[in-house]
């Protein structure tokens, strides 16, 4: 079975600062990894995903994540935070070709201070 | 961008009552999903649905849960006899195809409160 751990349920950064949201996974087979964002009163929206190939993946809104097999990590970064990035972020892992069966992390709430 | 629509946004019910949560997936999508998120906990997969039948379900999806696509547009989740622990945010999602490269579109959720 697979699992996901998101370190830090709340992260606060200043506008313009680096955003780093941590995600570690556990999987007995090569995983598929996802980051989702949830803005207030909205559904989950896919930010980016890693399936195969290049380990550095770029997503929407300037976010990117790097799959590091040796560290079993898939941390999400953005060089410069914007106020509109304030949201909840979920890391998810799937070992099934059905992305709908992903296992989600607990989520990290990102606060961006002016 | 097309949207998945869920109604109602908030549902309050008494313990033991039946509730039906409604979802309108994107019109050309064929795969449908329900998830729940108990307050402060992670999003959990409940069930996937394709070709008018359940394709997969989790341990959470026991006999008190059922899903249905009663017509060409709606996708519903029914909880037969609600319990306090069913209080959660329920998300519907849909996709055009299945597979890891397929994008899931999520609705904004229905907050269910069981009193």
CSV table of C-alpha atoms in Angstrom, one decimal:
chain,number,residue,atom,x,y,z
A,1,UNK,CA,0.0,0.0,0.0
A,2,UNK,CA,1.1,3.5,-0.6
A,3,UNK,CA,1.1,6.5,1.7
A,4,UNK,CA,1.9,10.2,1.7
A,5,UNK,CA,3.3,12.4,4.5
A,6,UNK,CA,3.1,16.2,4.2
A,7,UNK,CA,5.5,17.8,6.7
A,8,UNK,CA,3.9,20.9,8.2
A,9,UNK,CA,0.2,21.4,8.2
A,10,UNK,CA,0.7,25.1,8.0
A,11,UNK,CA,3.3,27.1,6.2
A,12,UNK,CA,3.6,30.9,6.2
A,13,UNK,CA,5.7,32.9,3.9
A,14,UNK,CA,6.1,36.5,2.9
A,15,UNK,CA,5.0,37.7,-0.5
A,16,UNK,CA,8.0,37.3,-2.8
A,17,UNK,CA,9.6,34.6,-0.7
A,18,UNK,CA,10.4,31.1,-1.7
A,19,UNK,CA,7.6,28.6,-1.2
A,20,UNK,CA,8.6,25.0,-0.2
A,21,UNK,CA,5.9,22.5,0.7
A,22,UNK,CA,7.2,19.1,1.6
A,23,UNK,CA,5.9,15.7,0.6
A,24,UNK,CA,7.3,12.3,1.2
A,25,UNK,CA,5.8,9.1,0.0
A,26,UNK,CA,5.9,5.4,0.6
A,27,UNK,CA,5.4,3.0,-2.2
A,28,UNK,CA,6.5,-0.6,-3.0
A,29,UNK,CA,6.4,0.1,-6.7
A,30,UNK,CA,7.2,3.1,-8.8
A,31,UNK,CA,4.7,5.8,-7.9
A,32,UNK,CA,2.8,8.4,-9.7
A,33,UNK,CA,2.8,11.6,-7.8
A,34,UNK,CA,0.5,14.6,-7.8
A,35,UNK,CA,0.1,18.0,-6.2
A,36,UNK,CA,-3.4,19.5,-6.0
A,37,UNK,CA,-4.4,23.0,-4.8
A,38,UNK,CA,-7.7,23.8,-3.1
A,39,UNK,CA,-8.7,27.5,-2.9
A,40,UNK,CA,-11.4,28.4,-0.4
A,41,UNK,CA,-14.9,27.2,-1.4
A,42,UNK,CA,-13.5,25.4,-4.5
A,43,UNK,CA,-12.7,21.9,-5.5
A,44,UNK,CA,-9.2,20.4,-5.9
A,45,UNK,CA,-7.3,21.5,-8.9
A,46,UNK,CA,-4.3,19.6,-10.3
A,47,UNK,CA,-1.1,21.7,-10.1
A,48,UNK,CA,1.3,19.2,-11.6
A,49,UNK,CA,2.1,15.5,-11.7
A,50,UNK,CA,5.0,13.1,-12.1
A,51,UNK,CA,4.4,9.9,-14.0
A,52,UNK,CA,7.6,9.0,-15.8
A,53,UNK,CA,10.5,10.7,-17.5
A,54,UNK,CA,11.9,14.0,-16.3
A,55,UNK,CA,12.0,14.2,-12.6
A,56,UNK,CA,11.6,18.0,-12.4
A,57,UNK,CA,8.0,18.8,-13.4
A,58,UNK,CA,6.6,22.2,-13.9
A,59,UNK,CA,3.0,23.0,-13.2
A,60,UNK,CA,0.6,25.9,-13.3
A,61,UNK,CA,1.0,29.2,-11.6
A,62,UNK,CA,4.8,28.9,-11.5
A,63,UNK,CA,5.0,25.9,-9.3
A,64,UNK,CA,7.3,23.0,-9.8
A,65,UNK,CA,8.2,19.8,-8.0
A,66,UNK,CA,11.1,17.4,-8.2
A,67,UNK,CA,10.8,13.6,-7.8
A,68,UNK,CA,13.7,12.3,-5.8
A,69,UNK,CA,13.5,8.5,-5.6
A,70,UNK,CA,16.5,8.3,-3.2
A,71,UNK,CA,14.7,10.6,-0.8
A,72,UNK,CA,11.2,9.3,-1.6
A,73,UNK,CA,10.2,13.0,-1.8
A,74,UNK,CA,8.2,15.2,-4.2
A,75,UNK,CA,8.5,18.6,-2.7
A,76,UNK,CA,6.6,21.5,-4.2
A,77,UNK,CA,8.4,24.8,-4.8
A,78,UNK,CA,7.7,28.3,-6.2
A,79,UNK,CA,10.5,30.9,-6.3
A,80,UNK,CA,8.4,33.8,-5.4
A,81,UNK,CA,5.1,33.6,-3.5
A,82,UNK,CA,2.1,35.7,-4.5
A,83,UNK,CA,-0.8,36.6,-2.3
A,84,UNK,CA,-3.1,34.5,-4.6
A,85,UNK,CA,-1.1,31.4,-3.8
A,86,UNK,CA,-2.8,31.2,-0.3
A,87,UNK,CA,-4.6,28.0,-0.4
A,88,UNK,CA,-4.5,24.4,0.8
A,89,UNK,CA,-2.1,22.1,-1.0
A,90,UNK,CA,-2.4,18.3,-1.2
A,91,UNK,CA,0.2,15.8,-2.3
A,92,UNK,CA,-1.1,12.5,-3.6
A,93,UNK,CA,0.4,9.2,-4.7
A,94,UNK,CA,-1.0,6.5,-6.9
A,95,UNK,CA,0.5,3.1,-7.9
A,96,UNK,CA,-2.5,2.4,-10.0
A,97,UNK,CA,-3.0,3.6,-13.5
A,98,UNK,CA,-6.2,5.1,-12.3
A,99,UNK,CA,-5.3,8.6,-10.9
A,100,UNK,CA,-8.7,8.7,-9.3
A,101,UNK,CA,-7.6,6.1,-6.7
A,102,UNK,CA,-4.8,8.3,-5.4
A,103,UNK,CA,-3.9,8.4,-1.7
A,104,UNK,CA,-3.8,11.9,-0.5
A,105,UNK,CA,-1.7,13.6,2.2
A,106,UNK,CA,-3.2,15.6,5.1
A,107,UNK,CA,-2.7,18.8,3.3
A,108,UNK,CA,-0.7,21.9,4.0
A,109,UNK,CA,-2.3,25.3,4.4
A,110,UNK,CA,-0.1,28.0,2.8
A,111,UNK,CA,-0.5,31.6,4.1
A,112,UNK,CA,1.2,34.4,2.3
A,113,UNK,CA,1.9,37.6,4.3
A,114,UNK,CA,2.1,41.0,2.6
B,1,UNK,CA,-12.8,25.8,-18.3
B,2,UNK,CA,-15.7,23.3,-17.8
B,3,UNK,CA,-16.7,22.7,-14.2
B,4,UNK,CA,-18.1,19.9,-12.1
B,5,UNK,CA,-21.0,21.1,-10.1
B,6,UNK,CA,-22.1,19.8,-6.7
B,7,UNK,CA,-25.3,20.5,-4.9
B,8,UNK,CA,-26.1,21.4,-2.2
B,9,UNK,CA,-23.0,23.2,-0.9
B,10,UNK,CA,-24.1,22.5,2.7
B,11,UNK,CA,-26.4,19.8,3.9
B,12,UNK,CA,-27.5,19.3,7.5
B,13,UNK,CA,-29.3,16.1,8.5
B,14,UNK,CA,-30.3,14.2,11.5
B,15,UNK,CA,-28.5,11.0,12.4
B,16,UNK,CA,-30.3,8.0,10.8
B,17,UNK,CA,-31.7,10.0,7.9
B,18,UNK,CA,-30.9,9.3,4.3
B,19,UNK,CA,-29.1,11.9,2.3
B,20,UNK,CA,-28.4,12.3,-1.4
B,21,UNK,CA,-25.5,14.3,-2.6
B,22,UNK,CA,-25.7,15.4,-6.2
B,23,UNK,CA,-23.0,16.0,-8.8
B,24,UNK,CA,-23.2,17.1,-12.4
B,25,UNK,CA,-19.9,15.9,-14.0
B,26,UNK,CA,-18.5,17.5,-17.2
B,27,UNK,CA,-20.7,16.5,-20.0
B,28,UNK,CA,-18.3,14.4,-22.1
B,29,UNK,CA,-16.7,12.7,-19.2
B,30,UNK,CA,-17.1,9.0,-18.6
B,31,UNK,CA,-15.4,8.3,-15.3
B,32,UNK,CA,-16.8,9.5,-12.0
B,33,UNK,CA,-15.5,9.5,-8.5
B,34,UNK,CA,-16.5,10.4,-4.9
B,35,UNK,CA,-14.1,11.4,-2.2
B,36,UNK,CA,-14.6,12.6,1.4
B,37,UNK,CA,-12.6,14.7,3.7
B,38,UNK,CA,-13.3,14.7,7.4
B,39,UNK,CA,-12.4,18.0,9.0
B,40,UNK,CA,-8.7,18.1,9.6
B,41,UNK,CA,-8.1,14.8,7.9
B,42,UNK,CA,-6.9,13.8,4.4
B,43,UNK,CA,-9.0,13.4,1.3
B,44,UNK,CA,-10.1,9.8,1.0
B,45,UNK,CA,-11.2,7.9,-2.1
B,46,UNK,CA,-14.6,6.4,-1.8
B,47,UNK,CA,-15.7,5.0,-5.1
B,48,UNK,CA,-15.2,5.2,-8.9
B,49,UNK,CA,-17.9,4.6,-11.4
B,50,UNK,CA,-17.8,3.8,-15.1
B,51,UNK,CA,-20.3,2.5,-17.6
B,52,UNK,CA,-23.1,2.6,-15.1
B,53,UNK,CA,-21.4,0.5,-12.5
B,54,UNK,CA,-18.9,0.7,-9.7
B,55,UNK,CA,-15.4,0.1,-11.0
B,56,UNK,CA,-13.7,0.3,-7.6
B,57,UNK,CA,-14.5,1.2,-4.1
B,58,UNK,CA,-12.6,1.7,-0.8
B,59,UNK,CA,-13.1,0.1,2.6
B,60,UNK,CA,-15.0,3.2,3.6
B,61,UNK,CA,-17.7,2.6,1.0
B,62,UNK,CA,-19.8,0.1,2.9
B,63,UNK,CA,-23.4,-1.0,2.4
B,64,UNK,CA,-24.8,2.3,3.7
B,65,UNK,CA,-23.3,4.0,0.6
B,66,UNK,CA,-24.6,3.8,-2.9
B,67,UNK,CA,-24.0,5.7,-6.2
B,68,UNK,CA,-26.1,6.1,-9.1
B,69,UNK,CA,-26.2,7.9,-12.5
B,70,UNK,CA,-30.0,8.3,-12.7
B,71,UNK,CA,-29.9,10.2,-16.0
B,72,UNK,CA,-27.4,11.4,-18.5
B,73,UNK,CA,-26.1,14.3,-16.4
B,74,UNK,CA,-26.3,13.6,-12.6
B,75,UNK,CA,-24.1,11.4,-10.5
B,76,UNK,CA,-25.4,10.9,-7.0
B,77,UNK,CA,-24.0,9.6,-3.7
B,78,UNK,CA,-26.6,8.2,-1.3
B,79,UNK,CA,-26.0,7.6,2.4
B,80,UNK,CA,-28.8,5.4,3.6
B,81,UNK,CA,-28.7,6.0,7.4
B,82,UNK,CA,-26.3,8.7,8.3
B,83,UNK,CA,-24.0,8.5,11.3
B,84,UNK,CA,-22.3,11.3,13.2
B,85,UNK,CA,-19.0,10.1,11.7
B,86,UNK,CA,-20.3,10.7,8.2
B,87,UNK,CA,-19.9,14.4,8.7
B,88,UNK,CA,-17.4,15.5,6.2
B,89,UNK,CA,-16.8,17.4,2.9
B,90,UNK,CA,-17.7,15.2,0.0
B,91,UNK,CA,-16.1,15.8,-3.4
B,92,UNK,CA,-17.2,14.6,-6.7
B,93,UNK,CA,-14.7,14.3,-9.6
B,94,UNK,CA,-14.9,13.3,-13.2
B,95,UNK,CA,-12.5,12.6,-16.1
B,96,UNK,CA,-12.8,11.9,-19.7
B,97,UNK,CA,-10.7,8.8,-19.6
B,98,UNK,CA,-8.9,6.8,-17.0
B,99,UNK,CA,-5.1,6.6,-16.5
B,100,UNK,CA,-2.5,8.6,-14.6
B,101,UNK,CA,-2.2,11.1,-17.4
B,102,UNK,CA,-5.9,11.9,-17.3
B,103,UNK,CA,-6.9,15.1,-15.6
B,104,UNK,CA,-9.4,14.9,-12.8
B,105,UNK,CA,-11.9,17.7,-12.5
B,106,UNK,CA,-13.2,18.2,-9.0
B,107,UNK,CA,-16.3,19.9,-7.8
B,108,UNK,CA,-16.3,22.4,-4.9
B,109,UNK,CA,-17.8,19.9,-2.5
B,110,UNK,CA,-20.8,19.4,-0.3
B,111,UNK,CA,-20.3,19.9,3.4
B,112,UNK,CA,-22.4,17.3,5.2
B,113,UNK,CA,-23.2,17.8,8.9
B,114,UNK,CA,-24.9,15.0,10.7
B,115,UNK,CA,-26.5,16.1,14.0
